[in-house]
mmCIF file of C-alpha atoms in Angstrom:
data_model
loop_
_atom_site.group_PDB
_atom_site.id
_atom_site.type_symbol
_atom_site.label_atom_id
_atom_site.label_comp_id
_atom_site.label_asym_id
_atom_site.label_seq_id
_atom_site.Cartn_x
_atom_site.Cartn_y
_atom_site.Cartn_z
ATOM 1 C CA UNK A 1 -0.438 -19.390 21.457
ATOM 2 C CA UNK A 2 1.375 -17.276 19.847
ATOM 3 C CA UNK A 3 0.566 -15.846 16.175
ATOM 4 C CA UNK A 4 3.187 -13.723 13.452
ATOM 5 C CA UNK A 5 1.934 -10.794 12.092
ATOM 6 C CA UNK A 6 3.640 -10.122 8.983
ATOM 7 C CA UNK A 7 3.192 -6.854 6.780
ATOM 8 C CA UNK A 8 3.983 -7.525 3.239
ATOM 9 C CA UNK A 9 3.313 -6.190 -0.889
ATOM 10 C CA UNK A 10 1.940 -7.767 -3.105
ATOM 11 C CA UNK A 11 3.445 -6.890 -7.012
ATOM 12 C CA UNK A 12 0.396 -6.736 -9.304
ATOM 13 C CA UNK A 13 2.586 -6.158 -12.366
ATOM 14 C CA UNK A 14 0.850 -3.100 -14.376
ATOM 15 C CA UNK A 15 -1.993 -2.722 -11.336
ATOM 16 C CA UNK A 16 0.893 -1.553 -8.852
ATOM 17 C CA UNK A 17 1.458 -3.083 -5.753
ATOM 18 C CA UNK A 18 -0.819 -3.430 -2.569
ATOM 19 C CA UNK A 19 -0.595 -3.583 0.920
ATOM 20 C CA UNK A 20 -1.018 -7.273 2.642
ATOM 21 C CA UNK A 21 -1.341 -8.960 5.983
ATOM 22 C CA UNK A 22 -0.109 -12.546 6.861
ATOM 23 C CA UNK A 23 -1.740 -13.419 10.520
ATOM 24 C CA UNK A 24 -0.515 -16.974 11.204
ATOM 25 C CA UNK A 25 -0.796 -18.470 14.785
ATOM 26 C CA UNK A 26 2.190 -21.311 15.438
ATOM 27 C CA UNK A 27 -0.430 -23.948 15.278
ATOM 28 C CA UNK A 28 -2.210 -23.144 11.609
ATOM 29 C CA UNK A 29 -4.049 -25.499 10.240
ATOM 30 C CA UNK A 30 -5.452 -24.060 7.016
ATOM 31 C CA UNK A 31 -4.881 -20.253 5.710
ATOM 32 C CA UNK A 32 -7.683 -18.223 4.691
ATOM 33 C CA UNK A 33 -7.264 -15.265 1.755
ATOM 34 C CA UNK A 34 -9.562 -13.188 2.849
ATOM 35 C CA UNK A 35 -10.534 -10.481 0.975
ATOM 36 C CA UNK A 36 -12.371 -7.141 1.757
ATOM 37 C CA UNK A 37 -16.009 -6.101 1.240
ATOM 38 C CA UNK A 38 -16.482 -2.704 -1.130
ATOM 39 C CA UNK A 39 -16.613 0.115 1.487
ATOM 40 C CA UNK A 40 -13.961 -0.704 3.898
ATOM 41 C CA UNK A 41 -10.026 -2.061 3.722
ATOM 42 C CA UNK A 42 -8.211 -4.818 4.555
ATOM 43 C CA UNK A 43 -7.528 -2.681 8.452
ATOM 44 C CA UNK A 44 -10.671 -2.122 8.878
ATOM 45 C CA UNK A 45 -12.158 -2.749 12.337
ATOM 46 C CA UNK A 46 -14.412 -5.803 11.026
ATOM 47 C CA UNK A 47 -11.422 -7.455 9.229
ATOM 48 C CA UNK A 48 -9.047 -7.228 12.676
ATOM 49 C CA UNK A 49 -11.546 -9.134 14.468
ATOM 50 C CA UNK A 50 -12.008 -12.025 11.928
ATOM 51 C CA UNK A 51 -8.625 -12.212 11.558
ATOM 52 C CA UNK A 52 -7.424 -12.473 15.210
ATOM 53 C CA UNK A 53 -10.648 -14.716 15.997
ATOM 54 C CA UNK A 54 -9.640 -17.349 13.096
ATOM 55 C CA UNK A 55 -5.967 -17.257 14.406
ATOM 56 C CA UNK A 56 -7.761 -18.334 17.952
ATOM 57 C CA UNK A 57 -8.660 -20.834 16.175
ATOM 58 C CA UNK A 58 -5.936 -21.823 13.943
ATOM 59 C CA UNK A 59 -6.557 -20.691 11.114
ATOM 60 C CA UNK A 60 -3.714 -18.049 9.414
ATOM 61 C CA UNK A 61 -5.317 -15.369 6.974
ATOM 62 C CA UNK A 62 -3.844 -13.575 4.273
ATOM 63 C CA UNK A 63 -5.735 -10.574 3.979
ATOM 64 C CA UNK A 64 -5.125 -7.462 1.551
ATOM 65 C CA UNK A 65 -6.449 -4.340 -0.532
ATOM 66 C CA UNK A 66 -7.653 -4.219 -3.883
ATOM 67 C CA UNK A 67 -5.602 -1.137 -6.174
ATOM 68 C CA UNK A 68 -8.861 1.272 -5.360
ATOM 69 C CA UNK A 69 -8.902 0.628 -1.696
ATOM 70 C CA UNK A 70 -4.980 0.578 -1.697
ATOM 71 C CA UNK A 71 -4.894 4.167 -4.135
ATOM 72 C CA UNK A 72 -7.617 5.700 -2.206
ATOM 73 C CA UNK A 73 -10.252 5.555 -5.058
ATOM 74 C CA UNK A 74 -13.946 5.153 -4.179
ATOM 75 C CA UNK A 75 -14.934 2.849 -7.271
ATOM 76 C CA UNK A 76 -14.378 -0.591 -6.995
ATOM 77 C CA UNK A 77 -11.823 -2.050 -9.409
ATOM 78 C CA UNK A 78 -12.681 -3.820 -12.681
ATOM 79 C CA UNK A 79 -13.082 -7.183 -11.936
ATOM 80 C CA UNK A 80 -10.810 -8.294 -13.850
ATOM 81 C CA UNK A 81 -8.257 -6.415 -11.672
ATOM 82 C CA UNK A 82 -9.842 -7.570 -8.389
ATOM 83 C CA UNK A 83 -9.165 -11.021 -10.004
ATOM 84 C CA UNK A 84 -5.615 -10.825 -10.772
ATOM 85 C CA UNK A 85 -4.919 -9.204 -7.110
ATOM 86 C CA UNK A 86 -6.739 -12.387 -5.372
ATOM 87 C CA UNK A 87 -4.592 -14.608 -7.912
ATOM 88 C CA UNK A 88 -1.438 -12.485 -6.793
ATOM 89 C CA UNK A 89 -2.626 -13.082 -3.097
ATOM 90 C CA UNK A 90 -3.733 -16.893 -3.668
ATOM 91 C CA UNK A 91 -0.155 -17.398 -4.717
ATOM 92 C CA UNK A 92 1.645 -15.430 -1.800
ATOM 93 C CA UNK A 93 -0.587 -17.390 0.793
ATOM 94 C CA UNK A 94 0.387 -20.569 -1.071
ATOM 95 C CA UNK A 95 3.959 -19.500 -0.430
ATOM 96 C CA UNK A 96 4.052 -17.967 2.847
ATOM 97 C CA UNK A 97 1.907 -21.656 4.700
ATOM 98 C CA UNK A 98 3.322 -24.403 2.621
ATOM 99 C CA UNK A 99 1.914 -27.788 3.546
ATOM 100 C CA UNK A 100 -1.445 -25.630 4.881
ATOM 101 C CA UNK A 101 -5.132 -26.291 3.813
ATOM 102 C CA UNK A 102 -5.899 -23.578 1.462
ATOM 103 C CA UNK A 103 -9.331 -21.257 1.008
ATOM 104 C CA UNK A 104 -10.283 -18.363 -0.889
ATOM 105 C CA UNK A 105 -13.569 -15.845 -0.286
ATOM 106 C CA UNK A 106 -13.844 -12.770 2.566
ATOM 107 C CA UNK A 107 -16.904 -9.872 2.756
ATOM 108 C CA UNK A 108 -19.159 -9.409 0.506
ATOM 109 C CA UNK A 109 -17.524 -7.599 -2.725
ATOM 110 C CA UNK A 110 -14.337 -9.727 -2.198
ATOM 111 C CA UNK A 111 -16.275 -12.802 -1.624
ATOM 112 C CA UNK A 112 -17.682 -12.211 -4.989
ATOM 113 C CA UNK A 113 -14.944 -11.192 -6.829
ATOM 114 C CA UNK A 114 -13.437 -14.633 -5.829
ATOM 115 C CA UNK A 115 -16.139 -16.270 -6.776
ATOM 116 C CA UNK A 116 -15.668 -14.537 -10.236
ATOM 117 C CA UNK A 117 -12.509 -15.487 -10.414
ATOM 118 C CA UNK A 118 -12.448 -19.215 -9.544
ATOM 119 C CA UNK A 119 -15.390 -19.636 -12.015
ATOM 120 C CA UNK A 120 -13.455 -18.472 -14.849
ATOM 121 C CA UNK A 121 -9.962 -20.483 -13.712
ATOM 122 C CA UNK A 122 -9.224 -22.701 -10.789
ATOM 123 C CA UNK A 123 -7.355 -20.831 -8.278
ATOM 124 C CA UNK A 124 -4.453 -22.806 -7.643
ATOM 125 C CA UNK A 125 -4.534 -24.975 -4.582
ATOM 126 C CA UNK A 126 -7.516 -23.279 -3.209
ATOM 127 C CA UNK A 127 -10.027 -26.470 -1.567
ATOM 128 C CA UNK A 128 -13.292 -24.074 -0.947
ATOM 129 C CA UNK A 129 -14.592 -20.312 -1.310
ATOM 130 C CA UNK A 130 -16.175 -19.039 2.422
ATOM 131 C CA UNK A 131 -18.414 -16.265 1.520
ATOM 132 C CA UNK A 132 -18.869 -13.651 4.731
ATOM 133 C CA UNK A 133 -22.405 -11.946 3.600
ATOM 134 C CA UNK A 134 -22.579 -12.946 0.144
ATOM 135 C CA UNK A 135 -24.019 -9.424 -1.977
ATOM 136 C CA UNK A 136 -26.794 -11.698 -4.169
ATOM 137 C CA UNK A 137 -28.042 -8.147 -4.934
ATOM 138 C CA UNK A 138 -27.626 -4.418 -4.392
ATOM 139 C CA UNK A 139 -30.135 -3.006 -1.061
ATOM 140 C CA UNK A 140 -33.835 -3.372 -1.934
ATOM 141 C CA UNK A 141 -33.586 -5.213 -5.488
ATOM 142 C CA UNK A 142 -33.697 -8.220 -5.198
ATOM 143 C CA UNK A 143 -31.991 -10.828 -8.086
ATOM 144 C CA UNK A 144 -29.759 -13.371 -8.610
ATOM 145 C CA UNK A 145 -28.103 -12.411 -11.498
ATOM 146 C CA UNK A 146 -24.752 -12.055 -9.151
ATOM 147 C CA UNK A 147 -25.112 -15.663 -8.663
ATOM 148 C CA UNK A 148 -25.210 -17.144 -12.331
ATOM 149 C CA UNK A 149 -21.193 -17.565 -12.164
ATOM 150 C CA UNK A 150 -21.428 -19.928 -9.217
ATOM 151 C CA UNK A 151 -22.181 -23.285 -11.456
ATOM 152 C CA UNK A 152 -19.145 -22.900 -12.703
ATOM 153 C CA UNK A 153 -17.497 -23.102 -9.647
ATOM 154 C CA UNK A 154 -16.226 -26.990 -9.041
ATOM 155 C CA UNK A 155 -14.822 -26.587 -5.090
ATOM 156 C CA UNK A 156 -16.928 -26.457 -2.060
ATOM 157 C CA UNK A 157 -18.709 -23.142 -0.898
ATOM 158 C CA UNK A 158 -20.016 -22.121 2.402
ATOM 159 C CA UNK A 159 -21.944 -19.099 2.214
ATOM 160 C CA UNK A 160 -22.646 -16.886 6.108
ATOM 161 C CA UNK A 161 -25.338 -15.094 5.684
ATOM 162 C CA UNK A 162 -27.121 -13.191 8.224
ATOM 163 C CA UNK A 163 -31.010 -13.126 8.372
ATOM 164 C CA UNK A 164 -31.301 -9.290 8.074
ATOM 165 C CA UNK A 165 -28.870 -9.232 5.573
ATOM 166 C CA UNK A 166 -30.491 -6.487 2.943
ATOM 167 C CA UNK A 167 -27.952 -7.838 -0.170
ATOM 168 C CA UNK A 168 -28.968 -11.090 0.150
ATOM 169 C CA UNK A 169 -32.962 -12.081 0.326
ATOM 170 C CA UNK A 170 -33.070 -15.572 1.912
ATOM 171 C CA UNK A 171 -36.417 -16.298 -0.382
ATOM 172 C CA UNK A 172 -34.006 -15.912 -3.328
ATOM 173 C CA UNK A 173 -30.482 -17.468 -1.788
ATOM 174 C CA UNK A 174 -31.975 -20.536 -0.411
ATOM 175 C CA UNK A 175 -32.874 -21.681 -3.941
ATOM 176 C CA UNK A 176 -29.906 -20.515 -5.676
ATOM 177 C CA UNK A 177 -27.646 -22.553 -3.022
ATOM 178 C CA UNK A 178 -29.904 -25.701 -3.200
ATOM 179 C CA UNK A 179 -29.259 -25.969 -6.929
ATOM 180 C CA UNK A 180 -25.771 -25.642 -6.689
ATOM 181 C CA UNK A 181 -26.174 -29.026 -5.237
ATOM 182 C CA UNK A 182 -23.681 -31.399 -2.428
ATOM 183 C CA UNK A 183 -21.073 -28.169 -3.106
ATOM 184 C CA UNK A 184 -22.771 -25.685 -1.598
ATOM 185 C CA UNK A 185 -23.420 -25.157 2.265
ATOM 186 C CA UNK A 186 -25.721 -22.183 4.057
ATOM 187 C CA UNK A 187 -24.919 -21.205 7.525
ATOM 188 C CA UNK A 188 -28.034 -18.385 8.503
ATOM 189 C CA UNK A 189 -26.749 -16.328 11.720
ATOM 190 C CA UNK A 190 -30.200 -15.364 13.025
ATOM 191 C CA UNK A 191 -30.948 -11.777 13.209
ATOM 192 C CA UNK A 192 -27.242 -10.469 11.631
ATOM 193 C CA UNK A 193 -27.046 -8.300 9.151
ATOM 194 C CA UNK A 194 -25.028 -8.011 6.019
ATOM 195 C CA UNK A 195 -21.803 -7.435 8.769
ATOM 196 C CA UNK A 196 -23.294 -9.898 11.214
ATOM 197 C CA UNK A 197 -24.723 -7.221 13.337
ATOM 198 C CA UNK A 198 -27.081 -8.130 15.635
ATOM 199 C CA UNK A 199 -30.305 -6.048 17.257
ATOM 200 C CA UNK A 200 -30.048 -5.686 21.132
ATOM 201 C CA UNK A 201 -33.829 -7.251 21.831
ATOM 202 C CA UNK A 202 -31.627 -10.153 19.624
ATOM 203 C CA UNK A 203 -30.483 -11.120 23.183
ATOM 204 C CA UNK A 204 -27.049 -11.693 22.111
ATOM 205 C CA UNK A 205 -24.110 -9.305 21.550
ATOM 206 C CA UNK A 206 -22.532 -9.308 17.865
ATOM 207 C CA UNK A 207 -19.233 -10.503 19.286
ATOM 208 C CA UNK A 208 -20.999 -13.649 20.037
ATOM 209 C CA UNK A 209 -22.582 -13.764 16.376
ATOM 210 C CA UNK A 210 -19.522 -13.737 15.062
ATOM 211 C CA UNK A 211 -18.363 -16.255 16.777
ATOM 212 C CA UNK A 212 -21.038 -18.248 15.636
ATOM 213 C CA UNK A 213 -19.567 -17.336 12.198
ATOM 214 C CA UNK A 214 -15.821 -18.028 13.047
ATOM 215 C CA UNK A 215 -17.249 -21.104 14.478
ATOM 216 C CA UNK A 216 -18.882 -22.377 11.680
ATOM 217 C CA UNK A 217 -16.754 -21.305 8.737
ATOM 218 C CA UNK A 218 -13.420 -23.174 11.344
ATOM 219 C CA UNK A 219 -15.537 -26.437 11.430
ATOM 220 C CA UNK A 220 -16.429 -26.145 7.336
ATOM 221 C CA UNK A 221 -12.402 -25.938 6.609
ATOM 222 C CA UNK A 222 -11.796 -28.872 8.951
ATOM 223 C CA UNK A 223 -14.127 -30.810 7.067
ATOM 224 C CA UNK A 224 -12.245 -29.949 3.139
ATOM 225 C CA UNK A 225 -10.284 -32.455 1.765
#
């Protein structure tokens, strides 16, 4: 099979310009804008290996930085900049896979900030959000207040969350993904942390737990209509 690997810019207007990545195998089915979590870029290690394991499966991503990653900045953007850069990368997806199922979401921070910004306007074209370790709260304090945008979220959501996941307590996700009703989907991936990491006395290796992620989140696009 063979898959394009396209760098690219994306024009943010007044935020500058970022780097991009279009990874689309000849057989893509759907494209996935995938964005990154708050410590690590869109070349990170972690974001290679999704990338190439969703082309396996047919799935193209879009992937790229937000300004602070881009500029070299440790703080996180304002969301309302990390908004307009998924918008900006929404639309370039959209253009680069006509005809192609379209989702939204990525790692933790990016996740969110997608969340964020399909609650407050409809992406355009995007059919569901995948969370990869959504951050319900910061390490050891536990809340949901991270969660009180999802209800206004209309689209399907899958949320991957691993069982040792310290930003996301399962005692407090479970309930806030029940009430979000038919929309909302967990996937647990037993003993991963918040990257899906997995303890050796696990008895399984963390290429196969994300897999088990890639897996799941493949079958959840199939199913969008």
């Amino acid at each position: 099979m063979a898959v394009k690997t396209k760098e690219l810019k994306l024009d943010l207007g007044r935020n500058g310009a970022v780097s991009a990545i279009m990874m689309q195998p000849d057989n893509a089915r759907a494209c996935y804008v995938l964005a990154h979590g708050a410590g690590a870029g869109m070349r990170h290690a972690s974001m290679d290996k999704i990338a190439e394991g969703l082309a396996e499966r047919g799935i193209a991503t879009l992937r790229f930085n937000f300004p602070y990653m881009e500029n070299k900045q440790g703080r996180p953007d304002q969301p309302a900049v990390a908004h307009a850069t998924i918008r900006a990368a929404v639309e370039e997806a959209a253009r680069l896979c006509p005809g192609l199922k379209l989702v939204a979401g990525g790692k933790s921070f990016g996740g969110r900030m997608t969340s964020q910004a399909q609650s407050k306007s409809p992406l355009p074209g995007v059919k569901g959000l995948a969370f990869l370790g959504f951050p319900l709260h910061a390490d050891k304090k536990p809340s949901t207040e991270r969660a009180e945008h999802l209800g206004g979220v209309a689209i399907p959501m899958l949320f991957l969350q691993g069982t040792r996941d310290g930003l996301a307590d399962l005692g407090l996700l479970r309930p806030v993904v029940a009430a979000l009703g038919a929309k909302a989907t967990l996937h647990v991936i037993e003993g991963g942390d918040h990257g899906f990491a997995v303890l050796k006395k696990s008895g399984r290796t963390n290429d196969e737990a994300l897999a088990e992620v890639l897996d799941t989140l493949a079958a959840w696009i199939d199913k969008l209509s």
